[in-house]
mmCIF file of C-alpha atoms in Angstrom:
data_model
loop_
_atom_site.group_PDB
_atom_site.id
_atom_site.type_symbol
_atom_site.label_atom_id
_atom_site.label_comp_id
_atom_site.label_asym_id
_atom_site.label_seq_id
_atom_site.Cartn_x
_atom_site.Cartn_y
_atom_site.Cartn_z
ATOM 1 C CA UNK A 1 15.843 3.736 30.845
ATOM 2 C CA UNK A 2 17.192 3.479 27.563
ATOM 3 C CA UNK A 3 17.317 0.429 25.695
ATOM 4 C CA UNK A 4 20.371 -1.028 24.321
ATOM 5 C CA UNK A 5 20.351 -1.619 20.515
ATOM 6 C CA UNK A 6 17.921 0.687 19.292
ATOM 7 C CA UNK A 7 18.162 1.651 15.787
ATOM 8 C CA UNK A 8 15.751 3.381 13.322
ATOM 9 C CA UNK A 9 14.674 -0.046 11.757
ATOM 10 C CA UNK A 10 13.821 -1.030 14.996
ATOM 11 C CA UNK A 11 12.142 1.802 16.281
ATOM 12 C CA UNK A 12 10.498 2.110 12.535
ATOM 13 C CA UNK A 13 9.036 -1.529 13.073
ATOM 14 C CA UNK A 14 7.549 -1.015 16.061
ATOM 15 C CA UNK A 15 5.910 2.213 15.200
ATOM 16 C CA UNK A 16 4.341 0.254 12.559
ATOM 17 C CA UNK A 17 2.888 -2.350 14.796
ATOM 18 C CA UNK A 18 1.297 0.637 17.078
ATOM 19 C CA UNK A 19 0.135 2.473 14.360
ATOM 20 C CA UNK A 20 -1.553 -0.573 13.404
ATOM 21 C CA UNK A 21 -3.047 -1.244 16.849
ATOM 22 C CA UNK A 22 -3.870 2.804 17.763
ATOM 23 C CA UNK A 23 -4.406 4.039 14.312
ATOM 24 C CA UNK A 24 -1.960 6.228 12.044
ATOM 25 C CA UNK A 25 -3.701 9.327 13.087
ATOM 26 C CA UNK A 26 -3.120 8.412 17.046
ATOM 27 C CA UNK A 27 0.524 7.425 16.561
ATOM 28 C CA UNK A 28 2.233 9.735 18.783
ATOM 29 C CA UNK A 29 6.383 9.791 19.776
ATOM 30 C CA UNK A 30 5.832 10.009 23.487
ATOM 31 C CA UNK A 31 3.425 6.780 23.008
ATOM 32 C CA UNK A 32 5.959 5.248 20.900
ATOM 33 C CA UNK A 33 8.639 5.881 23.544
ATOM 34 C CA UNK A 34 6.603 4.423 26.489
ATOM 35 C CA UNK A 35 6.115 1.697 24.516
ATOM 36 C CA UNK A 36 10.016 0.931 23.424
ATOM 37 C CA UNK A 37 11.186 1.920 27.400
ATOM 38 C CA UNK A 38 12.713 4.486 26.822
ATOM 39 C CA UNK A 39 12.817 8.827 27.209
ATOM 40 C CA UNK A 40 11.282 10.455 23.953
ATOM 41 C CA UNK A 41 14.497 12.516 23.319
ATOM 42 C CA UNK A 42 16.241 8.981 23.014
ATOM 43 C CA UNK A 43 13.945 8.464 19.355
ATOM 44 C CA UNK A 44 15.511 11.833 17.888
ATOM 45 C CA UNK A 45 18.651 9.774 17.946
ATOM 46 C CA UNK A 46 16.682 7.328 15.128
ATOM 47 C CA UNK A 47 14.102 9.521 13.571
ATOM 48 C CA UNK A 48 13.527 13.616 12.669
ATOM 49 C CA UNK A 49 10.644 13.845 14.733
ATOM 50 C CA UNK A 50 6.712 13.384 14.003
ATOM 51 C CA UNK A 51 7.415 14.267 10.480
ATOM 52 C CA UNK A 52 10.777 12.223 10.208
ATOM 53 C CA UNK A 53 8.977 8.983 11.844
ATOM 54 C CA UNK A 54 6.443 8.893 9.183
ATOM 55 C CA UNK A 55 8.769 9.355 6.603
ATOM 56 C CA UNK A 56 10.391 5.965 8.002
ATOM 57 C CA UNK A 57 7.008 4.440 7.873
ATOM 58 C CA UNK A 58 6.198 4.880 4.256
ATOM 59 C CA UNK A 59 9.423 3.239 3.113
ATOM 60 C CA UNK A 60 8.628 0.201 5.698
ATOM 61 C CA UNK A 61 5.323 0.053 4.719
ATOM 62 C CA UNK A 62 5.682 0.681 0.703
ATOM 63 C CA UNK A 63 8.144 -1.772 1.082
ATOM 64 C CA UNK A 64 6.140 -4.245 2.420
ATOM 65 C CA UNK A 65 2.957 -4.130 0.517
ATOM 66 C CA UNK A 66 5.484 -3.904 -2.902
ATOM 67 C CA UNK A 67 7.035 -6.972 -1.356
ATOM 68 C CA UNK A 68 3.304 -9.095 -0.282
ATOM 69 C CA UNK A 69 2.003 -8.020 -3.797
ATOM 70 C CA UNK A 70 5.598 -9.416 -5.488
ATOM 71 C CA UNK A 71 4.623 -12.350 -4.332
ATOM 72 C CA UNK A 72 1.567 -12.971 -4.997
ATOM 73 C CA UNK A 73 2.069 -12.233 -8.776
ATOM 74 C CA UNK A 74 5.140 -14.714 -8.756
ATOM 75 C CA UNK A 75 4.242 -17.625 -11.819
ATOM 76 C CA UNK A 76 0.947 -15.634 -12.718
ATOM 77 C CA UNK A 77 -0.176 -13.641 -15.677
ATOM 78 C CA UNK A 78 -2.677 -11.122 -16.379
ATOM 79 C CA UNK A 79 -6.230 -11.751 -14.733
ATOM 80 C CA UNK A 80 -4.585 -14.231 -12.348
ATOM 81 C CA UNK A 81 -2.092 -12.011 -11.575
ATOM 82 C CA UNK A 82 -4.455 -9.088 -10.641
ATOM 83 C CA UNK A 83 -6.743 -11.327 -8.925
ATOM 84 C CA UNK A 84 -3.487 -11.992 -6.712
ATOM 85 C CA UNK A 85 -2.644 -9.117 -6.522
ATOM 86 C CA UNK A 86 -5.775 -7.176 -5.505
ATOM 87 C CA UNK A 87 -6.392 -10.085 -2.750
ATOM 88 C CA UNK A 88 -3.165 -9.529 -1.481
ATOM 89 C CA UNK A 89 -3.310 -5.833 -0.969
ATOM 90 C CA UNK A 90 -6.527 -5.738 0.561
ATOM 91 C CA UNK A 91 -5.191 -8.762 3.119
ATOM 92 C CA UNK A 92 -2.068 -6.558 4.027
ATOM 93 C CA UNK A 93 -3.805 -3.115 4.321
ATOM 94 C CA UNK A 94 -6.556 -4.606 6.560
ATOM 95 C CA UNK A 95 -4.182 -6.417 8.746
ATOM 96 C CA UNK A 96 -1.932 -3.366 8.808
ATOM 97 C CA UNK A 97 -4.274 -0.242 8.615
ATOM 98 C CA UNK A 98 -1.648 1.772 10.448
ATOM 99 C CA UNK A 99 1.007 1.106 8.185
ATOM 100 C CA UNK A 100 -1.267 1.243 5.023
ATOM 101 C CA UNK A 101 -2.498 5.131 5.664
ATOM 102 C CA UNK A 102 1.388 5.312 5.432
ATOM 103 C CA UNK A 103 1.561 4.240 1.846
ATOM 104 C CA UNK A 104 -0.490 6.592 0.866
ATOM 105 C CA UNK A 105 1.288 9.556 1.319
ATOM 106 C CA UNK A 106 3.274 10.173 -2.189
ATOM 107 C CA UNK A 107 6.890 9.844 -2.060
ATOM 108 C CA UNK A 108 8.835 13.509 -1.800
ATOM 109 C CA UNK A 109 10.683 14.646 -4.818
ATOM 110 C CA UNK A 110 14.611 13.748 -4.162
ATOM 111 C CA UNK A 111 13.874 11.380 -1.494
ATOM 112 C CA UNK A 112 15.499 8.089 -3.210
ATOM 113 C CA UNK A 113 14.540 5.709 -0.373
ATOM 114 C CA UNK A 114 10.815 6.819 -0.370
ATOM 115 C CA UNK A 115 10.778 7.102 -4.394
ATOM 116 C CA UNK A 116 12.710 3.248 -4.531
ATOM 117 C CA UNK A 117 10.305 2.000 -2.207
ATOM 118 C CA UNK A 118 7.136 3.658 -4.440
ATOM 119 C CA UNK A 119 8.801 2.176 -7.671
ATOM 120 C CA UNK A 120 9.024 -1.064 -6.531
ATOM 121 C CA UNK A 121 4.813 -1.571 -5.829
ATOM 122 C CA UNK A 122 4.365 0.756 -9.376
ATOM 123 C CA UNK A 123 6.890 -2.145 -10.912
ATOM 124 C CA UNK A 124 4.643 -4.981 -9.652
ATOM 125 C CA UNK A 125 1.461 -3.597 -11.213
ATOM 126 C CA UNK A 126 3.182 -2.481 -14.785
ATOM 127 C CA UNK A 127 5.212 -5.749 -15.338
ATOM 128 C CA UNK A 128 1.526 -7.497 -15.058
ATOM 129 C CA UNK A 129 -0.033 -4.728 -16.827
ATOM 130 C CA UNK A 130 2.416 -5.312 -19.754
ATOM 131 C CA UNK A 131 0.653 -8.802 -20.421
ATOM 132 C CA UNK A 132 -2.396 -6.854 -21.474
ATOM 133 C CA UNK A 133 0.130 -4.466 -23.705
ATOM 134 C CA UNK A 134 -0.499 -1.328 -21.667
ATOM 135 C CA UNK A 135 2.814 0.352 -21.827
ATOM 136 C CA UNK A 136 3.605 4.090 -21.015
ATOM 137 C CA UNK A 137 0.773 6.675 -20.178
ATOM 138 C CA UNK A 138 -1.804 3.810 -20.549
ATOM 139 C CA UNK A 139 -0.012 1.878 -18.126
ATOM 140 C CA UNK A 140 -0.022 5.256 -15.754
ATOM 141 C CA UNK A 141 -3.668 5.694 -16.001
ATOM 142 C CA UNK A 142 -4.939 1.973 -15.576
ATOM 143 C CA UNK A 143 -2.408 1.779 -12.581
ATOM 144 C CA UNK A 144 -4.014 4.583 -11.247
ATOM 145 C CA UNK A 145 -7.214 3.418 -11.774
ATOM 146 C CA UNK A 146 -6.375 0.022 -10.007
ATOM 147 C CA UNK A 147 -4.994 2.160 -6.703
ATOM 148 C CA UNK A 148 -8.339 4.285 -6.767
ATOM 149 C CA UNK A 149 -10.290 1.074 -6.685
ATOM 150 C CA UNK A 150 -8.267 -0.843 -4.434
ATOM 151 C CA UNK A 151 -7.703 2.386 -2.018
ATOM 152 C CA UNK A 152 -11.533 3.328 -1.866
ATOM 153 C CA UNK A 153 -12.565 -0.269 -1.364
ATOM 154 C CA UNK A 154 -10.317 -0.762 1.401
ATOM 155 C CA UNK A 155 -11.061 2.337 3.019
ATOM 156 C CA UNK A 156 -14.672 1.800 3.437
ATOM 157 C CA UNK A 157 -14.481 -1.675 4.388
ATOM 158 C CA UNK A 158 -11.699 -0.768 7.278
ATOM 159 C CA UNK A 159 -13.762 1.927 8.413
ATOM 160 C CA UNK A 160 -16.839 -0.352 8.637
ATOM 161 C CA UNK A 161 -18.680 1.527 5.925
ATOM 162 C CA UNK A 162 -20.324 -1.898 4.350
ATOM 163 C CA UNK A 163 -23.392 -2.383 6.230
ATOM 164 C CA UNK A 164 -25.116 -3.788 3.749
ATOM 165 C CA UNK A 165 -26.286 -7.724 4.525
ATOM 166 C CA UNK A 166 -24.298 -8.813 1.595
ATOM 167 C CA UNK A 167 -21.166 -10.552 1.709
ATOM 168 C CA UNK A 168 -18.225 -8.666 1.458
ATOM 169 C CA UNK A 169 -15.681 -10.472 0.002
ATOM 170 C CA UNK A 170 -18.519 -11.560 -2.330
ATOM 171 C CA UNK A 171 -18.439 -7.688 -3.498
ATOM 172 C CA UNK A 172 -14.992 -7.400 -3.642
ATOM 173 C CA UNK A 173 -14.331 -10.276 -6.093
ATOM 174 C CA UNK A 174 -17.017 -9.152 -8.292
ATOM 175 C CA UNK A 175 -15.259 -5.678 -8.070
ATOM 176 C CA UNK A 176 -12.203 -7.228 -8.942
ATOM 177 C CA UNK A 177 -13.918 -8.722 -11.869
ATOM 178 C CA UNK A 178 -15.237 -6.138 -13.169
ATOM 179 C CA UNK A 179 -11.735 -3.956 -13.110
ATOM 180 C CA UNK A 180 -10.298 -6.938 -15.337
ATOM 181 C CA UNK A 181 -12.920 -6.473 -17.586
ATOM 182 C CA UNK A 182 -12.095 -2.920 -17.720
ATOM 183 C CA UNK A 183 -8.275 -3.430 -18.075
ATOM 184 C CA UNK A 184 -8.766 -5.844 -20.968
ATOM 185 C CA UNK A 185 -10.654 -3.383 -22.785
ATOM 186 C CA UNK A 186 -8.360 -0.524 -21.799
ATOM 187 C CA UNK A 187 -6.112 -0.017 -25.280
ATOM 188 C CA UNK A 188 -9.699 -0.420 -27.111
ATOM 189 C CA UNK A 189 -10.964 2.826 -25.131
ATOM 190 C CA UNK A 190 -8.423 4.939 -24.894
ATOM 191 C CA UNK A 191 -8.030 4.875 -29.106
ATOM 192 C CA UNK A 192 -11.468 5.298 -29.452
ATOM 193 C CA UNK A 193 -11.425 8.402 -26.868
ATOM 194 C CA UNK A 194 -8.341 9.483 -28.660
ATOM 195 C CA UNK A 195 -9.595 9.295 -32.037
ATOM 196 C CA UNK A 196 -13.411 10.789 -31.245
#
């Protein structure tokens, strides 16, 4: 029964592509087995169990959405580069809402691969937020103000929560207006919060 070949990219890859069809939550490593041919105790060969699989996941999956993201800022600045950005994100984590629940989890202090593959989404973001001249703790906050957005929007629409009879994507660009608003006006707030 086993399969010739296996490694932990392989077996990483194609939990990502369940997890995407069963849900995150559902992703199990007997299913995963069944699903690859072969005998669950062949996976602890490629991955430290439950825990160890999901770990796998998050790098795949960080790595991916840094990657679609990278590209979709490539020859664009500022509010065309968010726009981009935020259209690409939402593409990926509704096509891959398996592998997106995986990005969320934060990377584990010490953990190079997980922390690299974090970085490399947080470098996409910052290098665009630069063109706006947020730098340092400014740069922090409005990044984490752009996941919030992003991350709650794509939530609710994955999980069917817009039943309203407007159009979706309608309220998403809007949304994604209004956030560039907010970031152009970011330096102006935070020295007025810092000096009232």
């Amino acid at each position: 029964m086993a399969r010739a070949g296996l490694t932990t990219a392989i077996v990483t890859r194609e939990a990502g592509r369940l997890a995407d069809e069963v849900g995150f939550e559902n992703l199990t490593l007997s299913a995963l087995a069944l699903r690859l041919g072969v005998r669950q105790p062949t996976l602890y060969k490629h991955v430290k169990g439950t825990s160890g699989l999901h770990r796998e996941m998050a790098v795949l999956a960080k790595t991916e959405l840094a990657d679609v993201m990278r590209r979709a800022a490539v020859g664009r600045a500022r509010d065309d580069a968010l726009v981009a950005i935020f259209d690409a994100y939402r593409a990926w984590a509704i096509e891959h809402p398996g592998r997106y629940v995986a990005t969320v989890r934060a990377a584990t202090p010490g953990d190079l691969d997980d922390e690299k593959a974090a970085l490399e989404a947080l470098t996409v973001v910052t290098d665009v937020l630069e063109g706006y001249g947020l730098t340092g703790d400014d740069a922090i906050d409005a990044t984490r103000a752009l996941r919030a957005t992003l991350h709650g929007f794509v939530t609710l629409q994955s999980a069917g929560a817009f039943g309203l009879p407007a159009d979706v994507d309608r309220s998403f660009h809007r949304m994604v207006q209004g956030v560039i608003r907010a970031i152009t006006q970011w330096n102006v707030t935070s020295k007025e919060d810092v000096e009232s």
